[in-house]
mmCIF file of C-alpha atoms in Angstrom:
data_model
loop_
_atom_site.group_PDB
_atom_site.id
_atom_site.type_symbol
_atom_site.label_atom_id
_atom_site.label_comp_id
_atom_site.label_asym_id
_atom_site.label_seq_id
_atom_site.Cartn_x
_atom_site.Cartn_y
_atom_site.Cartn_z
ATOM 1 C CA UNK A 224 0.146 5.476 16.629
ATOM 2 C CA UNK A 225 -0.485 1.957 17.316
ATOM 3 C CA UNK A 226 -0.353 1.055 20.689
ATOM 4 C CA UNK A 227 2.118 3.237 21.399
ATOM 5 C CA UNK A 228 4.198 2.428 18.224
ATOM 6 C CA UNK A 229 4.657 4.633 15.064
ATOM 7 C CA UNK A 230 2.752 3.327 12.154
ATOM 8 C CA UNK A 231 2.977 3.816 8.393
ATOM 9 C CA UNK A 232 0.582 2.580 6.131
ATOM 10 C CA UNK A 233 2.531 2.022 2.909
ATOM 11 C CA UNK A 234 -0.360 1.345 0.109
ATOM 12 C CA UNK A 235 -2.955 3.367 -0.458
ATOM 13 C CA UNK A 236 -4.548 4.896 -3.297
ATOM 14 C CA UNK A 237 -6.206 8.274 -4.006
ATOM 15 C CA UNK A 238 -8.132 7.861 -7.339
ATOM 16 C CA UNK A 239 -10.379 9.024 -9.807
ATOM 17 C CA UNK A 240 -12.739 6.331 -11.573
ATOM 18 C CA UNK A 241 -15.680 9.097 -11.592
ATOM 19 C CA UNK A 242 -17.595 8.560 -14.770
ATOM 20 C CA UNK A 243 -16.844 11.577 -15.748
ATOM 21 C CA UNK A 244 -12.977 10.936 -15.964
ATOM 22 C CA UNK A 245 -13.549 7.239 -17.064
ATOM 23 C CA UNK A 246 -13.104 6.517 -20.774
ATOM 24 C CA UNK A 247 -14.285 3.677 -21.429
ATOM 25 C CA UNK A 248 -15.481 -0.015 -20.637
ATOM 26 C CA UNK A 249 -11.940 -0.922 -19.481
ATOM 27 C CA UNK A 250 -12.107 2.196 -16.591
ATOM 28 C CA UNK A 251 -15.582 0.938 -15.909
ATOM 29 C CA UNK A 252 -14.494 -3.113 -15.273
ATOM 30 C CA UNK A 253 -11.006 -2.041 -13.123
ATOM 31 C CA UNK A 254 -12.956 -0.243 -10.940
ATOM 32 C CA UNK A 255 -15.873 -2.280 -11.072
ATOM 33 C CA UNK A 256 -13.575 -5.273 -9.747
ATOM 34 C CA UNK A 257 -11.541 -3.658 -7.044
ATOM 35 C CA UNK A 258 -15.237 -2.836 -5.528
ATOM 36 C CA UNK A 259 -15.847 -6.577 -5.898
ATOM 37 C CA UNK A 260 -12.415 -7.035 -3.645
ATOM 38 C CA UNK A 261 -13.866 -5.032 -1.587
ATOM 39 C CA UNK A 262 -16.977 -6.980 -0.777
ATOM 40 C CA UNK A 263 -15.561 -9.895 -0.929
ATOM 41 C CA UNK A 264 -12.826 -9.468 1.932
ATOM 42 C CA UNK A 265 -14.958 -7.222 3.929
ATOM 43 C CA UNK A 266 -15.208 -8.382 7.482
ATOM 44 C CA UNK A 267 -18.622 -10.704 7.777
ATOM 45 C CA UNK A 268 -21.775 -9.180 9.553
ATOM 46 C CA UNK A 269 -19.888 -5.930 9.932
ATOM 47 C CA UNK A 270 -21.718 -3.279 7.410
ATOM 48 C CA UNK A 271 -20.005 -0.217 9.165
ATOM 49 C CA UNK A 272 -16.883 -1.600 6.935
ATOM 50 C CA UNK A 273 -19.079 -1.086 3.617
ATOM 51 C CA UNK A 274 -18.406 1.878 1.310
ATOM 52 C CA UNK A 275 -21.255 3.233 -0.827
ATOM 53 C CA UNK A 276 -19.846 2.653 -4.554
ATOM 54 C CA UNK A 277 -21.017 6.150 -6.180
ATOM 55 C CA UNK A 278 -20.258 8.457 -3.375
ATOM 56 C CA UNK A 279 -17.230 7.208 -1.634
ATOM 57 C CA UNK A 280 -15.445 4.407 -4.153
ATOM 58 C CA UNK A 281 -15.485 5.508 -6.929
ATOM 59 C CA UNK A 282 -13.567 8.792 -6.562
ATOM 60 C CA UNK A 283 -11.590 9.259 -3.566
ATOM 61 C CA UNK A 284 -12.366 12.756 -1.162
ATOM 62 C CA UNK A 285 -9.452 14.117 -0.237
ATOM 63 C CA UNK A 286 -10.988 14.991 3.095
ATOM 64 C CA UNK A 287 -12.402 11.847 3.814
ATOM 65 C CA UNK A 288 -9.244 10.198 3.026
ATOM 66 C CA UNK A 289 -7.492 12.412 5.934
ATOM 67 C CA UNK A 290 -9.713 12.128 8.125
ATOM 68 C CA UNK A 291 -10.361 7.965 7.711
ATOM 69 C CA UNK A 292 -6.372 7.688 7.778
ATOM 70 C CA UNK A 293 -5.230 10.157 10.482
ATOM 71 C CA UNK A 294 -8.202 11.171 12.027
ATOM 72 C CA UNK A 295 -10.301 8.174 12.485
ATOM 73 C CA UNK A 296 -7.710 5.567 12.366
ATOM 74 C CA UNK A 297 -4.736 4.925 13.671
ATOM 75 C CA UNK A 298 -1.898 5.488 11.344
ATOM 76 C CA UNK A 299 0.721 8.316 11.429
ATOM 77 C CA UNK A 300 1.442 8.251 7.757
ATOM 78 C CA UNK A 301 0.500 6.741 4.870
ATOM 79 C CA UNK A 302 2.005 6.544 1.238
ATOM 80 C CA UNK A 303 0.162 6.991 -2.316
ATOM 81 C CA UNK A 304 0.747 4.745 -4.864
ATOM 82 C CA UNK A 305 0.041 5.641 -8.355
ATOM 83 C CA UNK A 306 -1.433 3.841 -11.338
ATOM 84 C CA UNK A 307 -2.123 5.884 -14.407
ATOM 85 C CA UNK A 308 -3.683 3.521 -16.776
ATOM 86 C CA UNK A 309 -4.336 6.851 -19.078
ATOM 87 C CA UNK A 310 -5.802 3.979 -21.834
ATOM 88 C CA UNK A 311 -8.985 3.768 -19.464
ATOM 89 C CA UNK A 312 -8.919 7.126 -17.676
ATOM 90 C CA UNK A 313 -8.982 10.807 -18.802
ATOM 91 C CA UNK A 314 -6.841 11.888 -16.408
ATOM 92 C CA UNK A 315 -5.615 8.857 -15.420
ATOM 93 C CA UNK A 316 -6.406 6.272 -12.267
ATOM 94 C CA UNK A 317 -3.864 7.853 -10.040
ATOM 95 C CA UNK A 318 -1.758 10.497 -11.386
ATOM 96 C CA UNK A 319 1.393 11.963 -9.723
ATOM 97 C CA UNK A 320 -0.168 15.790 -9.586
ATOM 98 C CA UNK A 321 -3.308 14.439 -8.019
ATOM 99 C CA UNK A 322 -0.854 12.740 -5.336
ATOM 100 C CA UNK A 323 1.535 16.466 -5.139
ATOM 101 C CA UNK A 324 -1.610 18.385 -4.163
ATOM 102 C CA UNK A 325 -3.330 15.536 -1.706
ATOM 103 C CA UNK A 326 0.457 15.494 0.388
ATOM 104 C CA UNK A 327 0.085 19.330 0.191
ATOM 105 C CA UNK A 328 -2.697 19.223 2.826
ATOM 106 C CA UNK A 329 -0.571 16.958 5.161
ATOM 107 C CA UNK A 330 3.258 17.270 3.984
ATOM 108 C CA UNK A 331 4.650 15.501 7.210
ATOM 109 C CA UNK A 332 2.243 12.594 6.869
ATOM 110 C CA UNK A 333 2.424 11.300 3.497
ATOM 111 C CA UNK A 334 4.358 10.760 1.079
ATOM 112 C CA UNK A 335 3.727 10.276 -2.590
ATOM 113 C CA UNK A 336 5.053 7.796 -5.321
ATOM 114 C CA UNK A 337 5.525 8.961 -9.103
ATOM 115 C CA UNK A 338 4.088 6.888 -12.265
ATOM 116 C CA UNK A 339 5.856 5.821 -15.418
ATOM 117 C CA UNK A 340 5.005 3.944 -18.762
ATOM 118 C CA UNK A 341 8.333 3.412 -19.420
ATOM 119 C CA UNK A 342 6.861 2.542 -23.311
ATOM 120 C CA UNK A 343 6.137 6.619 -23.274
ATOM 121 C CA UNK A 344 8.770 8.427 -25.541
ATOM 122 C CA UNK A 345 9.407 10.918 -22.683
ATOM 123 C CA UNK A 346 9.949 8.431 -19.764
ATOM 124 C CA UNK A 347 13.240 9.688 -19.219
ATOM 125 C CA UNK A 348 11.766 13.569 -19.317
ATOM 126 C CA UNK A 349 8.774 12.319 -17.079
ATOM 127 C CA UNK A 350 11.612 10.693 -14.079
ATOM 128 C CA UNK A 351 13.040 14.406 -13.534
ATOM 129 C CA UNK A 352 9.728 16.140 -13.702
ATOM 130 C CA UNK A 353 8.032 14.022 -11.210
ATOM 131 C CA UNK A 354 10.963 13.702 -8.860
ATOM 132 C CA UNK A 355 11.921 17.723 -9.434
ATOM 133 C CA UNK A 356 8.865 19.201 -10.012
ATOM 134 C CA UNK A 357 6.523 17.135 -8.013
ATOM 135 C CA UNK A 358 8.784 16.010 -5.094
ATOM 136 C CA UNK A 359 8.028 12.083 -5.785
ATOM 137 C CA UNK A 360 9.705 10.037 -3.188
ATOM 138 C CA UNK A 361 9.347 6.505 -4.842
ATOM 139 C CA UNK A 362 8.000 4.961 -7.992
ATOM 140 C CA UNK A 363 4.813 2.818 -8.614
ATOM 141 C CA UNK A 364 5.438 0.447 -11.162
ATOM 142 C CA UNK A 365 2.308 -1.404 -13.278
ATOM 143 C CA UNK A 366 3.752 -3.884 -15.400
ATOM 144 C CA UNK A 367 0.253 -4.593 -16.856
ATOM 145 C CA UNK A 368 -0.797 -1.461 -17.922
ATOM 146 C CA UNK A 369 -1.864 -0.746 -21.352
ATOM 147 C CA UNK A 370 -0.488 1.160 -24.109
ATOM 148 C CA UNK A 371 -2.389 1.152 -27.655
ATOM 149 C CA UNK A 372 -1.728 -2.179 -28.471
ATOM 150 C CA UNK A 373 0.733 -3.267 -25.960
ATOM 151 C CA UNK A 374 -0.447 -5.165 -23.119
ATOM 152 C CA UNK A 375 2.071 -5.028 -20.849
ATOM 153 C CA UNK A 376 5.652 -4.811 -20.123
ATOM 154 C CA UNK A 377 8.467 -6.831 -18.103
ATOM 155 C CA UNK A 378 10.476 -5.145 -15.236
ATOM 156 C CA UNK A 379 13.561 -6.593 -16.823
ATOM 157 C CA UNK A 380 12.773 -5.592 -19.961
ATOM 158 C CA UNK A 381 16.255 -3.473 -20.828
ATOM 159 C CA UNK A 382 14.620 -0.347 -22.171
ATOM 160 C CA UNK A 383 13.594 0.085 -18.187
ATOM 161 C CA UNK A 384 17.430 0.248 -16.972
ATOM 162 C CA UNK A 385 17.580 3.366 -18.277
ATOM 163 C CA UNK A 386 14.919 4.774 -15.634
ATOM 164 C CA UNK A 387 16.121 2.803 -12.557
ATOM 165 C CA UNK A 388 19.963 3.963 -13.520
ATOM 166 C CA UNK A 389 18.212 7.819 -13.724
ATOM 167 C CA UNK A 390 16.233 7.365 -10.274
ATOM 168 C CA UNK A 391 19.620 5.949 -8.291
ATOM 169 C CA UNK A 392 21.199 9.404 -9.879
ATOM 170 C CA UNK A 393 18.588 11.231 -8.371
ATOM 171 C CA UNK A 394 18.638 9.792 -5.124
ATOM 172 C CA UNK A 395 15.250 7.725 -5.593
ATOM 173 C CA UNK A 396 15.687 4.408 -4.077
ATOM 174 C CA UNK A 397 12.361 2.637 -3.660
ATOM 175 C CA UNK A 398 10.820 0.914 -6.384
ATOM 176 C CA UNK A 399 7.403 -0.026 -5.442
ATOM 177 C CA UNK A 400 5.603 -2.944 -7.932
ATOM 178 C CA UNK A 401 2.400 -4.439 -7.979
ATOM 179 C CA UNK A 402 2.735 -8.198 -8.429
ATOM 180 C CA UNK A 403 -0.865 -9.670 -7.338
ATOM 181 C CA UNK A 404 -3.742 -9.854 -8.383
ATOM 182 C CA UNK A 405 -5.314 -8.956 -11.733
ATOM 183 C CA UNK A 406 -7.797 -6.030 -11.729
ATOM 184 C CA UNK A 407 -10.357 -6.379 -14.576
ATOM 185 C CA UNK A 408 -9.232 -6.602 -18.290
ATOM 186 C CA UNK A 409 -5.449 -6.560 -17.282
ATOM 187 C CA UNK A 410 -3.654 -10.161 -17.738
ATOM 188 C CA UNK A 411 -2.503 -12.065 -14.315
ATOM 189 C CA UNK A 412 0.632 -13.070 -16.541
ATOM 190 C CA UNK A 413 1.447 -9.153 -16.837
ATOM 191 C CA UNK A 414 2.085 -9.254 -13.291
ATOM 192 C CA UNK A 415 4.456 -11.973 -12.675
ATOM 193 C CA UNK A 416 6.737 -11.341 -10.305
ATOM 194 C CA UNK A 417 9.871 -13.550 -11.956
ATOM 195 C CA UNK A 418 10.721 -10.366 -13.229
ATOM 196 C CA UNK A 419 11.859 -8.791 -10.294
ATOM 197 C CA UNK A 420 14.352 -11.600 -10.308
ATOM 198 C CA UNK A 421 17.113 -9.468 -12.818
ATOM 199 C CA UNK A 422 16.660 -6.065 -11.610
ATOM 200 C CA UNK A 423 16.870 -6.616 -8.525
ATOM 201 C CA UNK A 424 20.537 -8.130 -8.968
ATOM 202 C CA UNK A 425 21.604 -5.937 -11.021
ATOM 203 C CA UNK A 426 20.891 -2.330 -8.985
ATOM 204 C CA UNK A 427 21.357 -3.404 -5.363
ATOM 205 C CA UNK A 428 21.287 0.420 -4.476
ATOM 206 C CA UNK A 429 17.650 0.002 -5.472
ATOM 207 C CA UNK A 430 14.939 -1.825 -2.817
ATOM 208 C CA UNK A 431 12.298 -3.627 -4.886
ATOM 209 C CA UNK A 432 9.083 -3.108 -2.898
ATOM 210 C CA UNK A 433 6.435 -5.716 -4.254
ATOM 211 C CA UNK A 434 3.333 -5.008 -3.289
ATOM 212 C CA UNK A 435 0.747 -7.751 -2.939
ATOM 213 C CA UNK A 436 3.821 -10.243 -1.812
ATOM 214 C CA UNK A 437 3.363 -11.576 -5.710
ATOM 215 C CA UNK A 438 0.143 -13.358 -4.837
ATOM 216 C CA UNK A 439 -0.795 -15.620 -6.166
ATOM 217 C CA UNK A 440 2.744 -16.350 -6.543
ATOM 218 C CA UNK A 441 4.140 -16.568 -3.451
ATOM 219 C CA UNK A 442 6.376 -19.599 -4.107
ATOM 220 C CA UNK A 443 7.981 -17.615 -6.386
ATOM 221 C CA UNK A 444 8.731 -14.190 -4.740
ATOM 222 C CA UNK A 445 9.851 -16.484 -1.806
ATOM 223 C CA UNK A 446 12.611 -18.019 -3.481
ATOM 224 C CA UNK A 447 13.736 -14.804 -5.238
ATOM 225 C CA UNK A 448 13.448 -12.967 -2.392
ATOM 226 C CA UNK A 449 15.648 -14.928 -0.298
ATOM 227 C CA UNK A 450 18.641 -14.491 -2.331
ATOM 228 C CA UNK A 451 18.131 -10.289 -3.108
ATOM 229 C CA UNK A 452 18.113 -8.391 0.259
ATOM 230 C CA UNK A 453 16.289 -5.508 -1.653
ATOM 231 C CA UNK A 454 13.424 -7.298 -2.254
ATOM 232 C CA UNK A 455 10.689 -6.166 0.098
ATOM 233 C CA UNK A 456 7.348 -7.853 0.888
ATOM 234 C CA UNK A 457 4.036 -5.257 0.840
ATOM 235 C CA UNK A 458 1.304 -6.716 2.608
ATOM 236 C CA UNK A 459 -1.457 -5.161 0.915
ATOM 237 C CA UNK A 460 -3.925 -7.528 -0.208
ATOM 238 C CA UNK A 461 -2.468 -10.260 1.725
ATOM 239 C CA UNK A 462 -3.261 -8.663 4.825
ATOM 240 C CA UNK A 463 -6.845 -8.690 4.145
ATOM 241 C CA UNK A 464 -7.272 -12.276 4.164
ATOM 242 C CA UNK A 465 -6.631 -11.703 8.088
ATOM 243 C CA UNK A 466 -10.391 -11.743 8.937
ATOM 244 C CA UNK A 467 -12.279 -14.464 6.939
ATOM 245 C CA UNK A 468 -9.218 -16.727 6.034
ATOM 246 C CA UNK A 469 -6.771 -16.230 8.975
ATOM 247 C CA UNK A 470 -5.027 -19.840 8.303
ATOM 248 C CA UNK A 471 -4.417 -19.074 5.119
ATOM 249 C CA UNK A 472 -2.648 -15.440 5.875
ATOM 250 C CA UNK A 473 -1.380 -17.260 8.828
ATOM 251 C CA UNK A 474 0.813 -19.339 6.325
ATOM 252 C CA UNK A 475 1.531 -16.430 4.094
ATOM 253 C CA UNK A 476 3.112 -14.758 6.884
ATOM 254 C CA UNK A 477 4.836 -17.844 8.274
ATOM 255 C CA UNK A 478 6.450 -18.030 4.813
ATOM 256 C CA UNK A 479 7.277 -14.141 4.628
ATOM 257 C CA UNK A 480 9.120 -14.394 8.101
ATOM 258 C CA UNK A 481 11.157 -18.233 7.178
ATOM 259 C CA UNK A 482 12.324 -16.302 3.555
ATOM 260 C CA UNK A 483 13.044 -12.600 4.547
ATOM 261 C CA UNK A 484 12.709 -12.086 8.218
ATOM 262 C CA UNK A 485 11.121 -9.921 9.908
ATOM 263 C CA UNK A 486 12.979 -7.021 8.386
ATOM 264 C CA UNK A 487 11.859 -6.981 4.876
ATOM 265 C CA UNK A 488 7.765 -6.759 5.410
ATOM 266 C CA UNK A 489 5.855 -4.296 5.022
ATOM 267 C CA UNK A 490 2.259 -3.022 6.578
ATOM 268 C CA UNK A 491 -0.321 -1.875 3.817
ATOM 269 C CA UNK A 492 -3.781 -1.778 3.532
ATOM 270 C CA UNK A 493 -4.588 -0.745 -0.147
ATOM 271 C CA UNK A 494 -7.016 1.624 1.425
ATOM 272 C CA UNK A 495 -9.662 3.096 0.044
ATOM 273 C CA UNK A 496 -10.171 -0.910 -1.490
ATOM 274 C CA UNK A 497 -10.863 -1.363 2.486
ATOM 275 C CA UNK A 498 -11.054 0.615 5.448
ATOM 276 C CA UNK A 499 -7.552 0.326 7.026
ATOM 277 C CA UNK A 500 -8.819 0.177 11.355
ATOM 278 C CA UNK A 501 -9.983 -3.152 10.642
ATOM 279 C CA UNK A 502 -7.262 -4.774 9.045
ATOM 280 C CA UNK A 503 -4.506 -3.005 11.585
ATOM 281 C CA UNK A 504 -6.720 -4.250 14.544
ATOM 282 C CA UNK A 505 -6.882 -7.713 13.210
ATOM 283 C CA UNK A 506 -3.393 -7.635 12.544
ATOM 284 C CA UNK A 507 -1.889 -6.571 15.982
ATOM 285 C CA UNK A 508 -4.135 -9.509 17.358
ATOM 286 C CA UNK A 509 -3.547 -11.969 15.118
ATOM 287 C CA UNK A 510 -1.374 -15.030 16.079
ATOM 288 C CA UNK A 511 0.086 -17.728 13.714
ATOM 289 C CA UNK A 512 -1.474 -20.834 13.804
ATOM 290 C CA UNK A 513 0.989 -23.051 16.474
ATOM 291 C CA UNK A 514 1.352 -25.639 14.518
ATOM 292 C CA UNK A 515 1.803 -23.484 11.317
ATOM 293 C CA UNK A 516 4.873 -21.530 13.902
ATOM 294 C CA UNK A 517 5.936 -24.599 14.829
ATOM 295 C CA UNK A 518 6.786 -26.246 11.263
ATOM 296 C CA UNK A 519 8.309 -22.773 9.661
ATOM 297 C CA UNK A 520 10.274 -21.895 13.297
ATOM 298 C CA UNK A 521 8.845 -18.174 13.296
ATOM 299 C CA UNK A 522 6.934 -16.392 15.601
ATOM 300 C CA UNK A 523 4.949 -13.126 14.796
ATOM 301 C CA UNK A 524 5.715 -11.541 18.090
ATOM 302 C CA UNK A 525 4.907 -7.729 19.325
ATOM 303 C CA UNK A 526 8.771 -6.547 18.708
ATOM 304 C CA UNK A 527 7.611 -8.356 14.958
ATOM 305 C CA UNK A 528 4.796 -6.336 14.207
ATOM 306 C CA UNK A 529 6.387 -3.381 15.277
ATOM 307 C CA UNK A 530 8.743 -3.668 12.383
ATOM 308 C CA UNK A 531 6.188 -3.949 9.929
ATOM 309 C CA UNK A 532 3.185 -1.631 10.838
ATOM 310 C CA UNK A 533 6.155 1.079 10.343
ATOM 311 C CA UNK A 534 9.585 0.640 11.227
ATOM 312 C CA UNK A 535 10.572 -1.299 8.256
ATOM 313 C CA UNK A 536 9.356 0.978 5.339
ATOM 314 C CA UNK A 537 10.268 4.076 7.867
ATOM 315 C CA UNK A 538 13.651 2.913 7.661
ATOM 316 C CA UNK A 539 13.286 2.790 3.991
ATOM 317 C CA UNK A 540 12.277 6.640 3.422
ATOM 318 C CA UNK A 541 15.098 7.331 6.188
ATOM 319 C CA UNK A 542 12.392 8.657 8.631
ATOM 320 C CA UNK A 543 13.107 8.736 12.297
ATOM 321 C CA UNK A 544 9.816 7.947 13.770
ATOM 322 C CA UNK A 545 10.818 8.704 16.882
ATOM 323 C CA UNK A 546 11.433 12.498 15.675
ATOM 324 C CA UNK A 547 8.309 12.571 13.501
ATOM 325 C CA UNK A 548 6.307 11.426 15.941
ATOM 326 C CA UNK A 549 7.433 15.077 17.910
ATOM 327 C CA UNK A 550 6.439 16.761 14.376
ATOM 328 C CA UNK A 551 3.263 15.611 13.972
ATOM 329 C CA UNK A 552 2.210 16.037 17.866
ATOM 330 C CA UNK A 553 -0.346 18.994 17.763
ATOM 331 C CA UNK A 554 -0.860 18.941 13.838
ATOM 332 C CA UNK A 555 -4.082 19.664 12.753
ATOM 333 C CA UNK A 556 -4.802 15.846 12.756
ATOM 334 C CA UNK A 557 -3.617 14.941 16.373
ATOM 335 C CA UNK A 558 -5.621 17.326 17.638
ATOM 336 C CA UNK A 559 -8.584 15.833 15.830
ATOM 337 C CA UNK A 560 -8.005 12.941 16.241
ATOM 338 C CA UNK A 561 -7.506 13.613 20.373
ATOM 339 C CA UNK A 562 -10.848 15.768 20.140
ATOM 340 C CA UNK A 563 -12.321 12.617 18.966
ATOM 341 C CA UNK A 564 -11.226 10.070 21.678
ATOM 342 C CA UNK A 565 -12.201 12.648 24.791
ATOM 343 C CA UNK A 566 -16.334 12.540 23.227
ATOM 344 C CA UNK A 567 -16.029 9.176 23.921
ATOM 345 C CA UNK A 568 -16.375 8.727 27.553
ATOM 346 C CA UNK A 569 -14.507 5.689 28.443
ATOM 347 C CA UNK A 570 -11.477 4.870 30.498
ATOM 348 C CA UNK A 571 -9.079 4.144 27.043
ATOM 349 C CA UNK A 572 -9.666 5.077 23.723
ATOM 350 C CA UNK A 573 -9.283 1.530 22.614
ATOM 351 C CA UNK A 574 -11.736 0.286 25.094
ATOM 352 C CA UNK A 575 -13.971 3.909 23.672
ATOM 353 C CA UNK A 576 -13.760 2.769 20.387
ATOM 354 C CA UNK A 577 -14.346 -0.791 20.822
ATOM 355 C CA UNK A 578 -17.338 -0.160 22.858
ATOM 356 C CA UNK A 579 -19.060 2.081 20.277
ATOM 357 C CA UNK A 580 -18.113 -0.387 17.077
ATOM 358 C CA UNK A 581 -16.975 -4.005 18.034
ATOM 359 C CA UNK A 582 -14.175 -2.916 16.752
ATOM 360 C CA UNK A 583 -11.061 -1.576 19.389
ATOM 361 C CA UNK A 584 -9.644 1.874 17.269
ATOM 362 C CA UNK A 585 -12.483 2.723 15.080
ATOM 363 C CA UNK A 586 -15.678 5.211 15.971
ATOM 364 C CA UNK A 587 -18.489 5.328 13.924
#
């Protein structure tokens, strides 16, 4: 919890760019740049914050992704998006059985999100074995992934009906996309978010979840957004602009809250691309600009943030947080995570953590 407040953490990533399972230049150059995201948004004159490239970035621990999330920080669950990309990776980036074993280890806490090319012959086939077999809750959709020669497809591109239409029949709802940035040799075109525009229209039953708020297209998932109530804004990404540029995620999230309201956003922290405690710290303190509030009319106000650190995408999964929070009480990672707070002799254990990092919520 987050002061006091159930929190879900709706983008992160369990992956495996090892050498060993990378193909090629291509797997070398995606990860390659989403380690140069990470340097480049990392808080200033804050090392703890830095992750060594060969021994924690590069392929994701399952441990030390349990412990970071639900041990060390502060969220209650978390969600695993997926990107294959099987043209630069053995295995693939993220594949939907590496995501079915990690929520094995913490079925209450996390929930996993399936991957589809639907260019594959056996998309179709590959719907009802990741939602039957493998007990996906959601899809992640990569419009810019490759395929042979293909370089991408279009989310209203009609040979993708077919899957939406077979997800609504199995009770699948939540469509997550990335529209943002590009990640090193995909094209920045491949993820415009304009296509959300149809789909979204046409299968209301379906909520659109775009991840990355369509950056650097904002403009453009604004407008869309405001006439399709299923369209979703995922802050991940955005939300790490919070520390170094706060005036421009100030306006990012004045425009998010004018558009959609306070409803329809979303708390993610694309962890492991950054440690989440920082960005959820910075984020429950962080204040719009006044004169940014006063020219969009919004405010980003506790009852606000509430919404999005979990309520929102709770709602979404049809989780009662009030009743998971009971489940998860006494789980192997509460009582962690309460074994760690009572070595650290202090009166809170915000004031405990903040006094052995800087940072309020995050030990060493």
């Amino acid at each position: 919890m987050k002061n006091g407040k159930f929190c879900m953490d709706a983008h992160t990533g369990y992956w495996d760019a090892s050498p060993e399972n990378t193909k090629n230049r291509y797997g070398d150059a995606f990860i390659e740049t989403f380690y140069a995201f990470h340097n480049g948004f990392n808080p200033t004159g804050q090392p703890q914050w830095t992750m060594d490239y060969d021994t924690q970035f590069r392929k994701v621990d399952p441990d030390w992704y349990l412990d970071t999330m639900f041990v060390q920080g502060d969220s209650d669950m978390a969600i695993l998006s997926t990107q294959v990309l099987m043209d630069f990776y053995r295995t693939g980036f993220v594949n939907p059985e590496r995501n079915a074993e990690l929520v094995k280890r913490a079925p209450n806490r996390l929930i996993a999100l399936g991957g589809i090319d639907p260019r594959s012959p056996d998309a179709l086939e590959q719907v009802d074995h990741q939602v039957t077999d493998l007990g996906m809750r959601g899809f992640k959709w990569y419009t810019a992934e490759w395929r042979g020669e293909s370089r991408g497809w279009k989310a209203n591109d009609p040979m993708v009906f077919p899957l939406y239409e077979r997800c609504i029949e199995l009770g699948i709802t939540n469509m997550h996309f990335h529209k943002g940035p590009a990640v090193e040799p995909l094209a920045l075109e491949r993820f415009d978010v304009r296509d959300i525009d149809e789909p979204s229209t046409l299968y209301p039953e379906l909520n659109f979840i775009v991840d990355h708020v369509g950056l650097p297209r904002l403009d453009d998932f604004c407008w869309l957004s405001a006439r399709s109530p299923n369209v979703y804004a995922s802050l991940a990404v955005a939300l790490a602009f919070v520390h170094n540029r706060p005036r421009f995620f100030g306006n990012v999230m004045a425009n998010l809250l004018f558009w959609l309201g306070p409803d329809r956003i979303i708390y993610g922290t694309d962890f492991p691309i950054w440690y989440p405690q920082w960005q959820l710290d910075d984020f429950m303190a962080f204040q719009i600009p006044a004169d940014i509030e006063d020219e969009y009319g919004v405010s980003l106000t506790d009852e606000v943030k509430e919404k999005i650190i979990g309520g929102n995408i709770a709602r979404l999964y049809g989780i009662d947080t009030e009743a998971r929070l009971k489940e998860l009480k006494g789980d192997e990672f509460d009582v962690r995570r309460e074994e760690r707070i009572a070595r650290i002799p202090t009166e809170t254990a915000g004031e405990a953590a903040e006094s052995e990092t800087g940072v309020a919520g995050t030990p060493r």
